[in-house]
């Protein structure tokens, strides 16, 4: 199986990275079956986080006896040294290991730099052998560039898919120049991209990008494993990519959830992209009474803009909520046919 060198970490990892956020939604039995199949198929890089409920526990149970044959990456959203050490201790315990191959600051509100308490905590953990390499994840291009400028980070994890634009492509080029490993999250556009083959082929164009595919079902794993490792975008896939770019554009919610919780208990990550959801997936399940109640909650928006302050993409969320609610009601009541 083809490998990829993850920048200055010098880790040689399988080109299919496993994003372990979705398995928190599966029971233990199903999760272990998926993880064991991934391991047996040669996948050796697994990305999780303290924030992902029981994901670390599941990886620990699956890989305790083959720890030396895989690479474990986890993350902490801690912004104080005390929380950092608590998170690291818990992650090591849940993952049933005495070290992490990669430990990452998890989308925190600032970029830890040399001399900062959080940077010192990371460096100390590395000196003690608790972590092998230091990374950072973010959804904000400003923080990503600060991280690269600092010289402290061996990897950068950032949203990247064939919907990405020039800013993201520049980040990838900078990472290559600086020998920083680029880990691509949300390679399927936060769930809005349907064509895994097109996504896989697009990622293959970059020899310094490790996509971590969020895998929740055995069928998804099987699909990624079925693609040839040298698959690239061809004339059959170009129209798929162009169609998605045209339909989704740039001003869409990726469903990252960093805008929540909402003080009015609005499910922003669902409601702000409902128009896309009902057009790209079967409409009927999203027209049930439960979803109608969820969409009705958008009318409670008081436009406090707390969500906008937290949105990594600086979207006008109150306006998106209004547009999606109006469109949803038009579809529900038959004024718009899709």
PDB file of C-alpha atoms in Angstrom, residues 19-298:
ATOM      1  CA  UNK A  19     -10.846  10.065  11.084  1.00  0.00           C
ATOM      2  CA  UNK A  20     -12.325   8.614  14.262  1.00  0.00           C
ATOM      3  CA  UNK A  21     -14.892  11.292  15.078  1.00  0.00           C
ATOM      4  CA  UNK A  22     -17.890   9.452  13.530  1.00  0.00           C
ATOM      5  CA  UNK A  23     -17.369   6.164  15.368  1.00  0.00           C
ATOM      6  CA  UNK A  24     -18.509   7.864  18.562  1.00  0.00           C
ATOM      7  CA  UNK A  25     -21.976   7.453  17.039  1.00  0.00           C
ATOM      8  CA  UNK A  26     -21.637   3.667  16.764  1.00  0.00           C
ATOM      9  CA  UNK A  27     -21.840   1.047  19.483  1.00  0.00           C
ATOM     10  CA  UNK A  28     -18.729  -0.720  20.731  1.00  0.00           C
ATOM     11  CA  UNK A  29     -19.256  -3.891  18.703  1.00  0.00           C
ATOM     12  CA  UNK A  30     -19.726  -2.074  15.390  1.00  0.00           C
ATOM     13  CA  UNK A  31     -16.871   0.334  16.099  1.00  0.00           C
ATOM     14  CA  UNK A  32     -14.419  -2.463  16.858  1.00  0.00           C
ATOM     15  CA  UNK A  33     -15.419  -4.299  13.689  1.00  0.00           C
ATOM     16  CA  UNK A  34     -14.769  -1.194  11.573  1.00  0.00           C
ATOM     17  CA  UNK A  35     -11.447  -0.435  13.286  1.00  0.00           C
ATOM     18  CA  UNK A  36     -10.240  -4.023  12.985  1.00  0.00           C
ATOM     19  CA  UNK A  37     -11.097  -4.077   9.291  1.00  0.00           C
ATOM     20  CA  UNK A  38      -9.217  -0.799   8.801  1.00  0.00           C
ATOM     21  CA  UNK A  39      -6.141  -2.187  10.554  1.00  0.00           C
ATOM     22  CA  UNK A  40      -6.243  -5.489   8.688  1.00  0.00           C
ATOM     23  CA  UNK A  41      -6.480  -3.547   5.415  1.00  0.00           C
ATOM     24  CA  UNK A  42      -3.268  -1.641   6.125  1.00  0.00           C
ATOM     25  CA  UNK A  43      -4.577   1.676   7.453  1.00  0.00           C
ATOM     26  CA  UNK A  44      -2.156   2.807  10.157  1.00  0.00           C
ATOM     27  CA  UNK A  45      -2.940   6.474  10.986  1.00  0.00           C
ATOM     28  CA  UNK A  46      -5.876   7.141  13.331  1.00  0.00           C
ATOM     29  CA  UNK A  47      -6.961  10.629  14.369  1.00  0.00           C
ATOM     30  CA  UNK A  48      -9.177  11.167  17.391  1.00  0.00           C
ATOM     31  CA  UNK A  49      -9.650  13.769  20.157  1.00  0.00           C
ATOM     32  CA  UNK A  50     -10.520  14.101  23.816  1.00  0.00           C
ATOM     33  CA  UNK A  51     -13.600  15.991  22.584  1.00  0.00           C
ATOM     34  CA  UNK A  52     -14.929  12.968  20.648  1.00  0.00           C
ATOM     35  CA  UNK A  53     -16.728  11.329  23.617  1.00  0.00           C
ATOM     36  CA  UNK A  54     -15.843   7.591  23.582  1.00  0.00           C
ATOM     37  CA  UNK A  55     -13.783   7.554  20.365  1.00  0.00           C
ATOM     38  CA  UNK A  56     -10.465   7.239  22.231  1.00  0.00           C
ATOM     39  CA  UNK A  57     -11.796   4.383  24.330  1.00  0.00           C
ATOM     40  CA  UNK A  58     -12.827   2.478  21.219  1.00  0.00           C
ATOM     41  CA  UNK A  59      -9.439   2.936  19.565  1.00  0.00           C
ATOM     42  CA  UNK A  60      -7.743   1.816  22.763  1.00  0.00           C
ATOM     43  CA  UNK A  61      -9.752  -1.376  22.886  1.00  0.00           C
ATOM     44  CA  UNK A  62      -9.175  -2.100  19.211  1.00  0.00           C
ATOM     45  CA  UNK A  63      -5.418  -1.475  19.075  1.00  0.00           C
ATOM     46  CA  UNK A  64      -3.990  -2.237  22.510  1.00  0.00           C
ATOM     47  CA  UNK A  65      -2.258  -5.368  21.241  1.00  0.00           C
ATOM     48  CA  UNK A  66      -0.938  -3.842  17.999  1.00  0.00           C
ATOM     49  CA  UNK A  67       0.056  -0.433  19.328  1.00  0.00           C
ATOM     50  CA  UNK A  68       3.548  -0.468  17.813  1.00  0.00           C
ATOM     51  CA  UNK A  69       2.112  -1.112  14.341  1.00  0.00           C
ATOM     52  CA  UNK A  70      -0.074   1.999  14.126  1.00  0.00           C
ATOM     53  CA  UNK A  71       0.115   5.756  14.648  1.00  0.00           C
ATOM     54  CA  UNK A  72      -2.253   7.390  17.120  1.00  0.00           C
ATOM     55  CA  UNK A  73      -3.019  11.104  16.931  1.00  0.00           C
ATOM     56  CA  UNK A  74      -5.222  12.865  19.444  1.00  0.00           C
ATOM     57  CA  UNK A  75      -6.084  16.439  20.339  1.00  0.00           C
ATOM     58  CA  UNK A  76      -6.775  18.700  23.299  1.00  0.00           C
ATOM     59  CA  UNK A  77      -8.929  21.814  23.333  1.00  0.00           C
ATOM     60  CA  UNK A  78      -7.326  22.867  26.619  1.00  0.00           C
ATOM     61  CA  UNK A  79      -6.330  26.500  26.992  1.00  0.00           C
ATOM     62  CA  UNK A  80      -4.650  26.173  30.404  1.00  0.00           C
ATOM     63  CA  UNK A  81      -1.723  23.928  31.404  1.00  0.00           C
ATOM     64  CA  UNK A  82      -3.834  22.225  34.074  1.00  0.00           C
ATOM     65  CA  UNK A  83      -6.507  21.220  31.568  1.00  0.00           C
ATOM     66  CA  UNK A  84      -3.793  20.218  29.093  1.00  0.00           C
ATOM     67  CA  UNK A  85      -2.205  17.713  31.476  1.00  0.00           C
ATOM     68  CA  UNK A  86      -5.605  16.386  32.545  1.00  0.00           C
ATOM     69  CA  UNK A  87      -6.606  15.841  28.912  1.00  0.00           C
ATOM     70  CA  UNK A  88      -3.316  14.162  28.021  1.00  0.00           C
ATOM     71  CA  UNK A  89      -3.488  11.834  31.011  1.00  0.00           C
ATOM     72  CA  UNK A  90      -7.072  10.876  30.143  1.00  0.00           C
ATOM     73  CA  UNK A  91      -6.271  10.343  26.456  1.00  0.00           C
ATOM     74  CA  UNK A  92      -3.342   8.044  27.255  1.00  0.00           C
ATOM     75  CA  UNK A  93      -5.526   6.060  29.636  1.00  0.00           C
ATOM     76  CA  UNK A  94      -8.445   5.760  27.209  1.00  0.00           C
ATOM     77  CA  UNK A  95      -6.159   4.850  24.299  1.00  0.00           C
ATOM     78  CA  UNK A  96      -4.356   2.272  26.474  1.00  0.00           C
ATOM     79  CA  UNK A  97      -0.923   3.551  25.559  1.00  0.00           C
ATOM     80  CA  UNK A  98       1.985   5.360  27.204  1.00  0.00           C
ATOM     81  CA  UNK A  99       2.622   7.743  24.296  1.00  0.00           C
ATOM     82  CA  UNK A 100       0.939   9.466  21.374  1.00  0.00           C
ATOM     83  CA  UNK A 101       2.577   9.698  17.973  1.00  0.00           C
ATOM     84  CA  UNK A 102       0.994  13.119  17.449  1.00  0.00           C
ATOM     85  CA  UNK A 103      -0.705  15.479  19.884  1.00  0.00           C
ATOM     86  CA  UNK A 104      -2.512  18.535  18.552  1.00  0.00           C
ATOM     87  CA  UNK A 105      -3.974  21.753  19.905  1.00  0.00           C
ATOM     88  CA  UNK A 106      -7.616  21.345  18.948  1.00  0.00           C
ATOM     89  CA  UNK A 107      -9.089  24.451  17.308  1.00  0.00           C
ATOM     90  CA  UNK A 108      -8.363  26.686  20.289  1.00  0.00           C
ATOM     91  CA  UNK A 109      -8.946  30.447  20.139  1.00  0.00           C
ATOM     92  CA  UNK A 110      -5.284  31.370  19.731  1.00  0.00           C
ATOM     93  CA  UNK A 111      -2.042  29.936  18.383  1.00  0.00           C
ATOM     94  CA  UNK A 112       0.360  28.883  21.159  1.00  0.00           C
ATOM     95  CA  UNK A 113       3.818  30.254  20.372  1.00  0.00           C
ATOM     96  CA  UNK A 114       7.284  30.010  21.872  1.00  0.00           C
ATOM     97  CA  UNK A 115       7.189  31.118  25.498  1.00  0.00           C
ATOM     98  CA  UNK A 116       3.427  30.636  25.919  1.00  0.00           C
ATOM     99  CA  UNK A 117       2.287  28.358  28.747  1.00  0.00           C
ATOM    100  CA  UNK A 118       0.540  26.013  26.342  1.00  0.00           C
ATOM    101  CA  UNK A 119       3.563  25.764  24.056  1.00  0.00           C
ATOM    102  CA  UNK A 120       5.714  24.987  27.097  1.00  0.00           C
ATOM    103  CA  UNK A 121       3.292  22.247  28.180  1.00  0.00           C
ATOM    104  CA  UNK A 122       3.476  20.617  24.735  1.00  0.00           C
ATOM    105  CA  UNK A 123       7.273  20.824  24.723  1.00  0.00           C
ATOM    106  CA  UNK A 124       7.469  19.304  28.200  1.00  0.00           C
ATOM    107  CA  UNK A 125       5.172  16.440  27.220  1.00  0.00           C
ATOM    108  CA  UNK A 126       7.428  15.747  24.246  1.00  0.00           C
ATOM    109  CA  UNK A 127      10.572  15.848  26.395  1.00  0.00           C
ATOM    110  CA  UNK A 128       8.987  13.313  28.739  1.00  0.00           C
ATOM    111  CA  UNK A 129       8.233  10.985  25.826  1.00  0.00           C
ATOM    112  CA  UNK A 130       4.479  11.194  26.324  1.00  0.00           C
ATOM    113  CA  UNK A 131       4.085  12.563  22.806  1.00  0.00           C
ATOM    114  CA  UNK A 132       6.348  12.138  19.790  1.00  0.00           C
ATOM    115  CA  UNK A 133       5.259  15.057  17.625  1.00  0.00           C
ATOM    116  CA  UNK A 134       3.389  18.348  18.027  1.00  0.00           C
ATOM    117  CA  UNK A 135       0.582  19.606  15.791  1.00  0.00           C
ATOM    118  CA  UNK A 136      -2.270  22.067  15.680  1.00  0.00           C
ATOM    119  CA  UNK A 137      -5.760  22.008  14.167  1.00  0.00           C
ATOM    120  CA  UNK A 138      -7.750  25.064  13.210  1.00  0.00           C
ATOM    121  CA  UNK A 139     -10.502  26.280  10.906  1.00  0.00           C
ATOM    122  CA  UNK A 140      -9.066  29.803  10.676  1.00  0.00           C
ATOM    123  CA  UNK A 141      -6.492  30.652   8.037  1.00  0.00           C
ATOM    124  CA  UNK A 142      -4.991  33.397  10.217  1.00  0.00           C
ATOM    125  CA  UNK A 143      -4.214  30.946  13.022  1.00  0.00           C
ATOM    126  CA  UNK A 144      -2.931  28.398  10.486  1.00  0.00           C
ATOM    127  CA  UNK A 145      -0.438  30.914   9.130  1.00  0.00           C
ATOM    128  CA  UNK A 146       0.573  31.982  12.634  1.00  0.00           C
ATOM    129  CA  UNK A 147       1.295  28.350  13.421  1.00  0.00           C
ATOM    130  CA  UNK A 148       3.448  27.974  10.331  1.00  0.00           C
ATOM    131  CA  UNK A 149       5.260  31.247  11.111  1.00  0.00           C
ATOM    132  CA  UNK A 150       6.035  30.058  14.646  1.00  0.00           C
ATOM    133  CA  UNK A 151       8.095  27.070  13.534  1.00  0.00           C
ATOM    134  CA  UNK A 152       6.786  25.063  16.511  1.00  0.00           C
ATOM    135  CA  UNK A 153       4.463  22.705  14.697  1.00  0.00           C
ATOM    136  CA  UNK A 154       5.256  19.538  12.801  1.00  0.00           C
ATOM    137  CA  UNK A 155       1.741  19.145  11.418  1.00  0.00           C
ATOM    138  CA  UNK A 156      -1.189  21.377  10.531  1.00  0.00           C
ATOM    139  CA  UNK A 157      -4.710  19.967  10.379  1.00  0.00           C
ATOM    140  CA  UNK A 158      -7.089  22.123   8.357  1.00  0.00           C
ATOM    141  CA  UNK A 159     -10.344  21.710   6.375  1.00  0.00           C
ATOM    142  CA  UNK A 160      -9.568  20.833   2.776  1.00  0.00           C
ATOM    143  CA  UNK A 161     -11.598  19.362  -0.072  1.00  0.00           C
ATOM    144  CA  UNK A 162     -12.185  20.034  -3.747  1.00  0.00           C
ATOM    145  CA  UNK A 163     -14.425  22.896  -2.632  1.00  0.00           C
ATOM    146  CA  UNK A 164     -11.413  24.702  -1.172  1.00  0.00           C
ATOM    147  CA  UNK A 165     -10.016  27.860  -2.721  1.00  0.00           C
ATOM    148  CA  UNK A 166      -6.751  29.705  -3.160  1.00  0.00           C
ATOM    149  CA  UNK A 167      -6.171  30.316   0.557  1.00  0.00           C
ATOM    150  CA  UNK A 168      -6.177  26.601   1.287  1.00  0.00           C
ATOM    151  CA  UNK A 169      -3.964  25.815  -1.680  1.00  0.00           C
ATOM    152  CA  UNK A 170      -1.468  28.416  -0.476  1.00  0.00           C
ATOM    153  CA  UNK A 171      -1.456  26.767   2.957  1.00  0.00           C
ATOM    154  CA  UNK A 172      -0.636  23.414   1.398  1.00  0.00           C
ATOM    155  CA  UNK A 173       2.215  24.957  -0.563  1.00  0.00           C
ATOM    156  CA  UNK A 174       3.562  26.700   2.543  1.00  0.00           C
ATOM    157  CA  UNK A 175       3.436  23.415   4.461  1.00  0.00           C
ATOM    158  CA  UNK A 176       5.392  21.749   1.676  1.00  0.00           C
ATOM    159  CA  UNK A 177       8.035  24.481   1.692  1.00  0.00           C
ATOM    160  CA  UNK A 178       8.345  24.317   5.493  1.00  0.00           C
ATOM    161  CA  UNK A 179       8.163  20.511   5.598  1.00  0.00           C
ATOM    162  CA  UNK A 180       5.092  20.619   7.836  1.00  0.00           C
ATOM    163  CA  UNK A 181       2.723  17.678   7.424  1.00  0.00           C
ATOM    164  CA  UNK A 182      -0.717  18.742   6.169  1.00  0.00           C
ATOM    165  CA  UNK A 183      -3.632  16.706   7.524  1.00  0.00           C
ATOM    166  CA  UNK A 184      -6.881  17.350   5.650  1.00  0.00           C
ATOM    167  CA  UNK A 185     -10.058  17.272   7.703  1.00  0.00           C
ATOM    168  CA  UNK A 186     -13.549  17.566   6.222  1.00  0.00           C
ATOM    169  CA  UNK A 187     -12.354  16.068   2.949  1.00  0.00           C
ATOM    170  CA  UNK A 188     -16.011  15.303   2.170  1.00  0.00           C
ATOM    171  CA  UNK A 189     -17.086  18.912   2.770  1.00  0.00           C
ATOM    172  CA  UNK A 190     -18.537  18.257   6.197  1.00  0.00           C
ATOM    173  CA  UNK A 191     -20.821  15.561   4.797  1.00  0.00           C
ATOM    174  CA  UNK A 192     -22.197  17.556   1.850  1.00  0.00           C
ATOM    175  CA  UNK A 193     -20.043  15.903  -0.816  1.00  0.00           C
ATOM    176  CA  UNK A 194     -21.509  12.623  -2.025  1.00  0.00           C
ATOM    177  CA  UNK A 195     -18.876  11.374  -4.438  1.00  0.00           C
ATOM    178  CA  UNK A 196     -16.110   9.683  -2.440  1.00  0.00           C
ATOM    179  CA  UNK A 197     -14.283   8.691  -5.615  1.00  0.00           C
ATOM    180  CA  UNK A 198     -13.982  12.297  -6.763  1.00  0.00           C
ATOM    181  CA  UNK A 199     -12.799  13.373  -3.302  1.00  0.00           C
ATOM    182  CA  UNK A 200     -10.243  10.566  -3.119  1.00  0.00           C
ATOM    183  CA  UNK A 201      -8.900  11.334  -6.596  1.00  0.00           C
ATOM    184  CA  UNK A 202      -8.636  15.049  -5.863  1.00  0.00           C
ATOM    185  CA  UNK A 203      -6.624  14.430  -2.683  1.00  0.00           C
ATOM    186  CA  UNK A 204      -4.244  12.175  -4.600  1.00  0.00           C
ATOM    187  CA  UNK A 205      -2.981  15.185  -6.533  1.00  0.00           C
ATOM    188  CA  UNK A 206      -1.090  16.376  -3.457  1.00  0.00           C
ATOM    189  CA  UNK A 207       1.894  14.375  -2.274  1.00  0.00           C
ATOM    190  CA  UNK A 208       2.072  16.180   1.085  1.00  0.00           C
ATOM    191  CA  UNK A 209      -1.609  15.937   2.079  1.00  0.00           C
ATOM    192  CA  UNK A 210      -2.939  13.213   4.359  1.00  0.00           C
ATOM    193  CA  UNK A 211      -6.745  13.110   4.254  1.00  0.00           C
ATOM    194  CA  UNK A 212      -8.452  11.661   7.309  1.00  0.00           C
ATOM    195  CA  UNK A 213     -11.732  10.211   6.118  1.00  0.00           C
ATOM    196  CA  UNK A 214     -14.484  10.307   8.715  1.00  0.00           C
ATOM    197  CA  UNK A 215     -15.694   6.709   8.693  1.00  0.00           C
ATOM    198  CA  UNK A 216     -18.891   5.624  10.408  1.00  0.00           C
ATOM    199  CA  UNK A 217     -19.992   2.581   8.396  1.00  0.00           C
ATOM    200  CA  UNK A 218     -18.251  -0.515   7.087  1.00  0.00           C
ATOM    201  CA  UNK A 219     -19.546   0.338   3.604  1.00  0.00           C
ATOM    202  CA  UNK A 220     -17.744   3.701   3.708  1.00  0.00           C
ATOM    203  CA  UNK A 221     -14.502   2.022   4.702  1.00  0.00           C
ATOM    204  CA  UNK A 222     -14.931  -0.539   1.925  1.00  0.00           C
ATOM    205  CA  UNK A 223     -15.492   2.207  -0.622  1.00  0.00           C
ATOM    206  CA  UNK A 224     -12.267   4.037   0.235  1.00  0.00           C
ATOM    207  CA  UNK A 225     -10.326   0.777   0.262  1.00  0.00           C
ATOM    208  CA  UNK A 226     -11.674  -0.110  -3.187  1.00  0.00           C
ATOM    209  CA  UNK A 227     -10.110   2.872  -4.946  1.00  0.00           C
ATOM    210  CA  UNK A 228      -6.777   2.403  -6.757  1.00  0.00           C
ATOM    211  CA  UNK A 229      -4.003   4.176  -4.887  1.00  0.00           C
ATOM    212  CA  UNK A 230      -2.973   6.028  -8.051  1.00  0.00           C
ATOM    213  CA  UNK A 231      -6.514   7.266  -8.795  1.00  0.00           C
ATOM    214  CA  UNK A 232      -6.507  10.840 -10.102  1.00  0.00           C
ATOM    215  CA  UNK A 233      -9.157  13.242 -11.373  1.00  0.00           C
ATOM    216  CA  UNK A 234     -10.067  12.364 -14.969  1.00  0.00           C
ATOM    217  CA  UNK A 235     -12.664  13.507 -17.487  1.00  0.00           C
ATOM    218  CA  UNK A 236     -15.367  11.458 -15.771  1.00  0.00           C
ATOM    219  CA  UNK A 237     -14.800  13.135 -12.392  1.00  0.00           C
ATOM    220  CA  UNK A 238     -14.191  16.736 -13.481  1.00  0.00           C
ATOM    221  CA  UNK A 239     -17.914  17.413 -14.142  1.00  0.00           C
ATOM    222  CA  UNK A 240     -18.804  16.050 -10.686  1.00  0.00           C
ATOM    223  CA  UNK A 241     -16.366  18.426  -9.023  1.00  0.00           C
ATOM    224  CA  UNK A 242     -17.443  21.427 -11.072  1.00  0.00           C
ATOM    225  CA  UNK A 243     -21.125  20.736 -10.391  1.00  0.00           C
ATOM    226  CA  UNK A 244     -20.519  20.573  -6.632  1.00  0.00           C
ATOM    227  CA  UNK A 245     -18.473  23.774  -6.694  1.00  0.00           C
ATOM    228  CA  UNK A 246     -21.242  25.554  -8.560  1.00  0.00           C
ATOM    229  CA  UNK A 247     -24.015  24.283  -6.262  1.00  0.00           C
ATOM    230  CA  UNK A 248     -22.213  24.806  -2.958  1.00  0.00           C
ATOM    231  CA  UNK A 249     -20.124  27.875  -3.665  1.00  0.00           C
ATOM    232  CA  UNK A 250     -18.227  29.285  -0.687  1.00  0.00           C
ATOM    233  CA  UNK A 251     -20.945  30.671   1.588  1.00  0.00           C
ATOM    234  CA  UNK A 252     -22.161  27.419   3.087  1.00  0.00           C
ATOM    235  CA  UNK A 253     -22.152  25.881   6.553  1.00  0.00           C
ATOM    236  CA  UNK A 254     -19.665  23.020   6.946  1.00  0.00           C
ATOM    237  CA  UNK A 255     -21.394  21.687  10.060  1.00  0.00           C
ATOM    238  CA  UNK A 256     -18.299  21.977  12.268  1.00  0.00           C
ATOM    239  CA  UNK A 257     -20.455  22.979  15.241  1.00  0.00           C
ATOM    240  CA  UNK A 258     -18.119  25.613  16.676  1.00  0.00           C
ATOM    241  CA  UNK A 259     -20.991  28.123  16.562  1.00  0.00           C
ATOM    242  CA  UNK A 260     -22.861  26.167  19.224  1.00  0.00           C
ATOM    243  CA  UNK A 261     -24.341  25.953  21.762  1.00  0.00           C
ATOM    244  CA  UNK A 262     -26.852  28.604  20.819  1.00  0.00           C
ATOM    245  CA  UNK A 263     -28.418  30.503  23.770  1.00  0.00           C
ATOM    246  CA  UNK A 264     -31.824  29.941  22.138  1.00  0.00           C
ATOM    247  CA  UNK A 265     -31.049  26.219  21.646  1.00  0.00           C
ATOM    248  CA  UNK A 266     -31.164  26.439  17.848  1.00  0.00           C
ATOM    249  CA  UNK A 267     -29.486  23.519  16.085  1.00  0.00           C
ATOM    250  CA  UNK A 268     -27.407  25.829  13.907  1.00  0.00           C
ATOM    251  CA  UNK A 269     -25.242  23.220  12.206  1.00  0.00           C
ATOM    252  CA  UNK A 270     -28.382  21.477  10.895  1.00  0.00           C
ATOM    253  CA  UNK A 271     -30.652  24.461  10.261  1.00  0.00           C
ATOM    254  CA  UNK A 272     -28.054  26.647   8.531  1.00  0.00           C
ATOM    255  CA  UNK A 273     -27.487  24.082   5.805  1.00  0.00           C
ATOM    256  CA  UNK A 274     -30.900  22.465   5.468  1.00  0.00           C
ATOM    257  CA  UNK A 275     -31.412  23.848   1.941  1.00  0.00           C
ATOM    258  CA  UNK A 276     -28.300  22.004   0.772  1.00  0.00           C
ATOM    259  CA  UNK A 277     -29.151  18.897   2.769  1.00  0.00           C
ATOM    260  CA  UNK A 278     -32.608  18.380   1.256  1.00  0.00           C
ATOM    261  CA  UNK A 279     -31.268  18.853  -2.257  1.00  0.00           C
ATOM    262  CA  UNK A 280     -28.247  16.592  -1.995  1.00  0.00           C
ATOM    263  CA  UNK A 281     -29.827  13.744  -0.031  1.00  0.00           C
ATOM    264  CA  UNK A 282     -33.320  12.179   0.120  1.00  0.00           C
ATOM    265  CA  UNK A 283     -35.756  14.950   1.009  1.00  0.00           C
ATOM    266  CA  UNK A 284     -38.458  12.955   2.795  1.00  0.00           C
ATOM    267  CA  UNK A 285     -36.633  12.096   6.060  1.00  0.00           C
ATOM    268  CA  UNK A 286     -35.994  15.812   6.589  1.00  0.00           C
ATOM    269  CA  UNK A 287     -39.672  16.681   6.332  1.00  0.00           C
ATOM    270  CA  UNK A 288     -40.810  14.747   9.401  1.00  0.00           C
ATOM    271  CA  UNK A 289     -42.380  16.414  12.450  1.00  0.00           C
ATOM    272  CA  UNK A 290     -39.155  16.306  14.450  1.00  0.00           C
ATOM    273  CA  UNK A 291     -37.181  18.168  11.777  1.00  0.00           C
ATOM    274  CA  UNK A 292     -40.006  20.657  11.316  1.00  0.00           C
ATOM    275  CA  UNK A 293     -39.825  21.445  15.044  1.00  0.00           C
ATOM    276  CA  UNK A 294     -36.060  21.882  14.804  1.00  0.00           C
ATOM    277  CA  UNK A 295     -36.455  24.284  11.885  1.00  0.00           C
ATOM    278  CA  UNK A 296     -39.207  26.220  13.697  1.00  0.00           C
ATOM    279  CA  UNK A 297     -36.652  27.001  16.431  1.00  0.00           C
ATOM    280  CA  UNK A 298     -34.750  29.212  13.980  1.00  0.00           C
TER     281      UNK A 298
END
